[in-house]
Coordinates of N, CA and C in Angstrom, one line a residue:
M21 N 10.8 45.9 -7.4 CA 12.1 46.2 -7.9 C 13.0 46.5 -6.7
A22 N 14.2 46.0 -6.7 CA 15.2 46.2 -5.7 C 15.7 47.7 -5.6
E23 N 16.0 48.1 -4.4 CA 16.5 49.4 -4.1 C 17.9 49.6 -4.8
T24 N 18.1 50.8 -5.3 CA 19.5 51.1 -5.8 C 20.4 51.4 -4.6
R25 N 21.7 51.4 -4.8 CA 22.6 51.7 -3.7 C 22.3 53.0 -3.1
E26 N 22.0 54.0 -4.0 CA 21.7 55.4 -3.5 C 20.5 55.4 -2.7
E27 N 19.4 54.7 -3.1 CA 18.2 54.6 -2.3 C 18.5 53.9 -0.9
T28 N 19.3 52.9 -0.9 CA 19.6 52.2 0.3 C 20.3 53.1 1.3
L29 N 21.3 53.9 0.7 CA 22.0 54.9 1.6 C 21.2 56.0 2.1
R30 N 20.3 56.5 1.3 CA 19.3 57.5 1.7 C 18.5 57.0 2.9
R31 N 17.9 55.8 2.7 CA 17.1 55.2 3.8 C 18.0 55.0 5.0
F32 N 19.2 54.5 4.9 CA 20.1 54.3 6.0 C 20.3 55.6 6.8
F33 N 20.6 56.7 6.1 CA 20.8 57.9 6.8 C 19.5 58.5 7.4
Q34 N 18.3 58.3 6.8 CA 17.1 58.7 7.4 C 16.8 57.9 8.7
E35 N 17.1 56.6 8.7 CA 17.0 55.8 9.9 C 18.0 56.2 11.0
Y36 N 19.2 56.5 10.5 CA 20.2 57.0 11.5 C 19.8 58.3 12.1
A37 N 19.2 59.2 11.4 CA 18.7 60.5 11.9 C 17.6 60.3 12.9
K38 N 16.7 59.4 12.6 CA 15.6 59.1 13.5 C 16.1 58.5 14.8
A39 N 17.1 57.6 14.7 CA 17.7 56.9 15.9 C 18.4 57.9 16.7
S40 N 19.1 58.9 16.1 CA 19.8 59.9 16.8 C 18.9 60.8 17.6
L41 N 17.8 61.2 17.0 CA 16.8 62.0 17.6 C 16.2 61.3 18.8
E42 N 15.9 60.0 18.6 CA 15.2 59.2 19.7 C 16.2 58.7 20.7
G43 N 17.5 58.8 20.5 CA 18.4 58.2 21.5 C 18.6 56.7 21.4
D44 N 18.3 56.1 20.2 CA 18.4 54.7 20.0 C 19.8 54.3 19.8
T45 N 20.5 54.0 20.9 CA 22.0 53.8 20.8 C 22.3 52.5 20.1
D46 N 21.5 51.5 20.1 CA 21.8 50.3 19.4 C 21.8 50.5 17.9
T47 N 20.8 51.3 17.4 CA 20.8 51.6 15.9 C 22.0 52.5 15.6
I48 N 22.2 53.4 16.4 CA 23.4 54.3 16.1 C 24.7 53.6 16.1
A49 N 24.9 52.8 17.1 CA 26.2 52.0 17.2 C 26.3 51.0 16.0
A50 N 25.2 50.4 15.6 CA 25.2 49.5 14.4 C 25.5 50.2 13.1
A51 N 25.3 51.5 13.1 CA 25.6 52.2 11.8 C 27.1 52.3 11.5
Y52 N 27.9 52.1 12.5 CA 29.3 52.3 12.4 C 30.1 51.0 12.4
A53 N 31.3 51.0 11.7 CA 32.2 49.9 11.8 C 32.6 49.7 13.2
P54 N 33.2 48.5 13.6 CA 33.6 48.3 15.0 C 34.6 49.4 15.5
T55 N 35.4 49.9 14.6 CA 36.3 51.1 14.9 C 36.1 52.0 13.7
Y56 N 35.9 53.3 13.9 CA 35.8 54.2 12.9 C 36.5 55.5 13.2
I57 N 36.7 56.3 12.2 CA 37.4 57.6 12.3 C 36.5 58.8 12.1
E58 N 36.6 59.8 12.9 CA 35.9 61.1 12.6 C 36.9 62.2 12.7
T59 N 36.6 63.2 11.9 CA 37.5 64.4 11.9 C 36.7 65.6 11.5
S60 N 37.2 66.7 11.9 CA 36.7 68.0 11.6 C 37.9 69.0 11.5
P61 N 37.6 70.2 11.1 CA 38.8 71.2 11.1 C 39.6 71.2 12.3
E62 N 39.0 71.0 13.5 CA 39.7 71.1 14.8 C 40.0 69.8 15.5
T63 N 39.4 68.7 15.0 CA 39.5 67.4 15.8 C 39.8 66.2 14.9
F64 N 40.3 65.2 15.5 CA 40.5 63.9 14.9 C 40.4 62.9 16.0
A65 N 39.6 61.8 15.7 CA 39.5 60.7 16.7 C 39.2 59.4 16.0
A66 N 39.7 58.4 16.6 CA 39.3 57.0 16.2 C 38.5 56.4 17.4
W67 N 37.3 55.9 17.1 CA 36.4 55.5 18.1 C 36.2 53.9 18.0
K68 N 36.2 53.3 19.1 CA 35.9 51.9 19.2 C 34.4 51.8 19.6
V69 N 33.6 51.1 18.9 CA 32.2 51.0 19.2 C 32.0 49.9 20.3
D70 N 32.0 50.3 21.5 CA 31.9 49.4 22.6 C 30.9 50.0 23.7
E71 N 30.9 49.5 24.9 CA 30.0 49.9 26.0 C 30.4 51.4 26.4
H72 N 31.6 51.8 26.4 CA 32.0 53.1 26.7 C 31.4 54.1 25.6
Y73 N 31.5 53.7 24.4 CA 30.9 54.5 23.3 C 29.4 54.6 23.4
R74 N 28.7 53.5 23.8 CA 27.3 53.6 23.9 C 26.9 54.5 25.1
K75 N 27.7 54.5 26.2 CA 27.5 55.4 27.3 C 27.7 56.8 26.9
A76 N 28.7 57.1 26.1 CA 28.9 58.5 25.5 C 27.7 58.9 24.7
L77 N 27.1 58.0 23.9 CA 25.9 58.3 23.1 C 24.8 58.7 24.0
I78 N 24.6 58.0 25.1 CA 23.5 58.3 26.0 C 23.7 59.6 26.6
E79 N 24.9 59.9 27.0 CA 25.2 61.3 27.6 C 25.0 62.4 26.6
R80 N 25.4 62.2 25.4 CA 25.3 63.2 24.4 C 23.8 63.4 24.1
H81 N 23.0 62.4 24.0 CA 21.6 62.5 23.8 C 20.9 63.3 24.9
A82 N 21.3 63.1 26.1 CA 20.7 63.8 27.2 C 21.0 65.3 27.1
V83 N 22.3 65.6 26.8 CA 22.6 67.1 26.6 C 21.8 67.7 25.5
M84 N 21.8 67.0 24.3 CA 21.1 67.5 23.2 C 19.6 67.7 23.4
Q85 N 19.0 66.8 24.1 CA 17.5 66.8 24.3 C 17.2 67.7 25.5
Q86 N 17.8 67.4 26.7 CA 17.4 68.1 27.9 C 17.9 69.5 28.0
Q87 N 19.2 69.7 27.7 CA 19.8 71.0 27.9 C 19.5 71.9 26.7
L88 N 19.6 71.4 25.5 CA 19.5 72.2 24.3 C 18.1 72.1 23.6
G89 N 17.3 71.1 24.0 CA 16.0 71.0 23.4 C 16.0 70.6 21.9
L90 N 16.9 69.7 21.6 CA 16.9 69.2 20.2 C 15.5 68.7 19.9
D91 N 14.8 69.3 18.9 CA 13.4 69.0 18.6 C 13.2 68.3 17.3
R92 N 14.2 68.5 16.4 CA 14.1 68.0 15.1 C 15.5 67.8 14.5
L93 N 15.6 66.7 13.8 CA 16.9 66.3 13.2 C 16.6 65.8 11.8
D94 N 17.0 66.5 10.8 CA 16.8 66.1 9.4 C 18.1 65.9 8.7
V95 N 18.1 65.0 7.7 CA 19.3 64.8 6.9 C 18.9 64.7 5.4
D96 N 19.7 65.3 4.6 CA 19.5 65.3 3.2 C 20.8 64.8 2.6
V97 N 20.7 63.6 1.9 CA 21.8 63.1 1.2 C 22.0 63.8 -0.1
L98 N 23.1 64.6 -0.2 CA 23.4 65.4 -1.3 C 24.0 64.7 -2.5
T99 N 25.0 63.9 -2.2 CA 25.7 63.1 -3.3 C 26.1 61.7 -2.8
V100 N 26.1 60.8 -3.7 CA 26.6 59.4 -3.4 C 27.5 59.1 -4.6
E101 N 28.8 58.7 -4.2 CA 29.7 58.3 -5.3 C 30.4 57.0 -4.9
E102 N 30.4 56.1 -5.8 CA 31.2 54.9 -5.5 C 32.6 55.1 -5.8
V103 N 33.5 54.9 -4.7 CA 34.9 55.2 -4.9 C 35.8 54.0 -5.0
A104 N 35.2 52.8 -4.7 CA 35.8 51.5 -4.8 C 34.7 50.5 -4.7
P105 N 35.0 49.3 -5.1 CA 33.9 48.3 -5.0 C 33.4 48.2 -3.5
L106 N 32.1 48.4 -3.3 CA 31.4 48.3 -2.1 C 31.7 49.5 -1.2
H107 N 32.4 50.5 -1.6 CA 32.7 51.7 -0.8 C 32.2 53.0 -1.5
Y108 N 31.4 53.7 -0.6 CA 30.8 54.9 -1.2 C 31.1 56.2 -0.3
M109 N 31.3 57.3 -1.0 CA 31.5 58.6 -0.4 C 30.1 59.2 -0.4
V110 N 29.6 59.6 0.7 CA 28.2 60.2 0.8 C 28.3 61.5 1.5
K111 N 27.9 62.6 0.8 CA 27.9 63.9 1.4 C 26.4 64.1 1.9
A112 N 26.3 64.5 3.1 CA 25.0 64.7 3.7 C 24.9 66.1 4.4
R113 N 23.8 66.7 4.3 CA 23.5 68.0 5.0 C 22.5 67.7 6.2
W114 N 23.0 68.1 7.4 CA 22.2 67.9 8.6 C 21.6 69.2 9.0
K115 N 20.3 69.1 9.4 CA 19.6 70.3 10.0 C 19.1 69.9 11.3
M116 N 19.6 70.7 12.4 CA 19.2 70.4 13.7 C 18.4 71.6 14.2
T117 N 17.2 71.4 14.8 CA 16.3 72.4 15.3 C 16.3 72.3 16.8
F118 N 16.6 73.4 17.5 CA 16.6 73.4 19.0 C 15.6 74.3 19.6
T119 N 14.9 74.0 20.7 CA 13.9 74.8 21.3 C 14.5 75.6 22.5
K120 N 15.6 75.1 23.1 CA 16.2 75.7 24.3 C 17.5 76.3 24.1
A121 N 17.8 76.8 22.9 CA 19.1 77.4 22.5 C 19.3 78.6 23.4
R122 N 20.5 79.0 23.5 CA 20.9 80.2 24.3 C 20.1 81.4 23.9
T123 N 19.9 81.6 22.6 CA 19.2 82.8 22.0 C 17.8 82.5 21.7
G124 N 17.2 81.4 22.2 CA 15.8 81.0 21.9 C 15.8 79.9 20.8
P125 N 14.7 79.7 20.2 CA 14.7 78.6 19.2 C 15.7 78.9 18.1
A126 N 16.4 77.9 17.6 CA 17.5 78.0 16.7 C 17.6 76.8 15.8
T127 N 18.2 77.0 14.6 CA 18.4 75.9 13.7 C 19.9 76.0 13.3
S128 N 20.6 74.8 13.2 CA 21.9 74.7 12.8 C 22.0 73.8 11.6
I129 N 22.7 74.1 10.6 CA 22.9 73.3 9.4 C 24.4 73.1 9.1
F130 N 24.8 71.8 8.9 CA 26.2 71.6 8.6 C 26.3 70.3 7.7
D131 N 27.4 70.2 7.0 CA 27.6 69.1 6.1 C 28.7 68.2 6.6
I132 N 28.5 66.9 6.3 CA 29.4 65.9 6.7 C 29.6 64.9 5.5
T133 N 30.8 64.5 5.2 CA 31.1 63.6 4.2 C 31.5 62.2 4.9
Y134 N 30.8 61.2 4.5 CA 31.0 59.9 5.1 C 31.6 58.9 4.1
M135 N 32.4 58.0 4.6 CA 32.9 56.8 3.8 C 32.1 55.6 4.4
V136 N 31.3 55.0 3.5 CA 30.4 53.9 3.9 C 30.7 52.7 3.1
K137 N 30.8 51.5 3.8 CA 31.0 50.2 3.2 C 29.6 49.6 3.1
M138 N 29.4 49.0 1.9 CA 28.1 48.4 1.6 C 28.3 46.9 1.4
A139 N 28.9 46.2 2.3 CA 28.9 44.7 2.2 C 27.9 44.2 3.2
G140 N 26.7 44.0 2.8 CA 25.6 43.7 3.7 C 25.0 45.0 4.1
A141 N 24.7 45.2 5.4 CA 24.1 46.5 5.9 C 25.2 47.6 5.7
P142 N 24.8 48.8 5.4 CA 25.8 49.9 5.3 C 26.5 50.1 6.7
Q143 N 27.8 50.4 6.6 CA 28.5 50.7 7.9 C 29.4 51.9 7.6
I144 N 29.3 52.9 8.5 CA 30.2 54.1 8.4 C 31.6 53.7 8.8
L145 N 32.6 53.9 7.9 CA 34.0 53.7 8.3 C 34.7 54.9 8.8
A146 N 34.2 56.1 8.3 CA 34.8 57.4 8.6 C 33.9 58.5 8.2
Y147 N 34.1 59.6 8.9 CA 33.4 60.8 8.4 C 34.2 62.1 8.7
I148 N 34.0 63.0 7.8 CA 34.7 64.3 7.8 C 33.6 65.4 8.0
S149 N 33.6 66.1 9.1 CA 32.7 67.2 9.4 C 33.3 68.4 8.7
H150 N 32.6 69.1 7.8 CA 33.1 70.2 7.1 C 33.4 71.4 8.0
E151 N 32.7 71.5 9.1 CA 32.9 72.5 10.1 C 32.9 71.9 11.5
S152 N 33.4 72.6 12.4 CA 33.3 72.1 13.8 C 31.9 72.2 14.3
E153 N 31.3 71.1 14.8 CA 29.9 71.2 15.3 C 29.8 72.2 16.4
E154 N 30.8 72.2 17.3 CA 30.7 73.2 18.4 C 30.7 74.6 17.8
A155 N 31.6 74.9 16.8 CA 31.6 76.3 16.2 C 30.3 76.6 15.6
V156 N 29.6 75.7 14.9 CA 28.3 75.9 14.2 C 27.3 76.2 15.3
L157 N 27.3 75.4 16.4 CA 26.3 75.6 17.4 C 26.5 77.0 18.1
R158 N 27.7 77.4 18.3 CA 28.0 78.7 18.9 C 27.6 79.8 17.9
R159 N 27.9 79.7 16.6 CA 27.6 80.7 15.6 C 26.1 80.9 15.6
D160 N 25.3 79.8 15.7 CA 23.9 79.9 15.6 C 23.2 80.2 16.9
G161 N 23.9 80.4 18.0 CA 23.3 80.8 19.3 C 22.8 79.6 20.1
V162 N 23.1 78.4 19.7 CA 22.6 77.2 20.4 C 23.3 77.1 21.8
I163 N 24.7 77.3 21.8 CA 25.4 77.1 23.0 C 26.2 78.4 23.2

């Protein structure tokens, strides 16, 4: 039996989480549209997925792994809603576990809502972080 759209999106985000933990920049970059938008309560950015973007992913992975000791990254897809043909709003809860946090081992949990296009492989068009990632990491004693 074929996967449902919801099952496909759950698998997509599980693979994205695994790639993020492992620093697989090709898989991470392929998860996004060629240009996408990200926003949080404090920030807004439009990103072009190119070599500069891939370099930034490598640098971020090094900080998360080497400096903060990112040890585990889990994602739970909370809701999937079709908002237009081939377009889905996906709310996901991320859980990051760190071994080298400022206060010792720590876990941070935060929600992100994604707009994903499903014409072939899923592609993230935009995402809204419900909280500032930096604020969450500070609150939880990670940085």
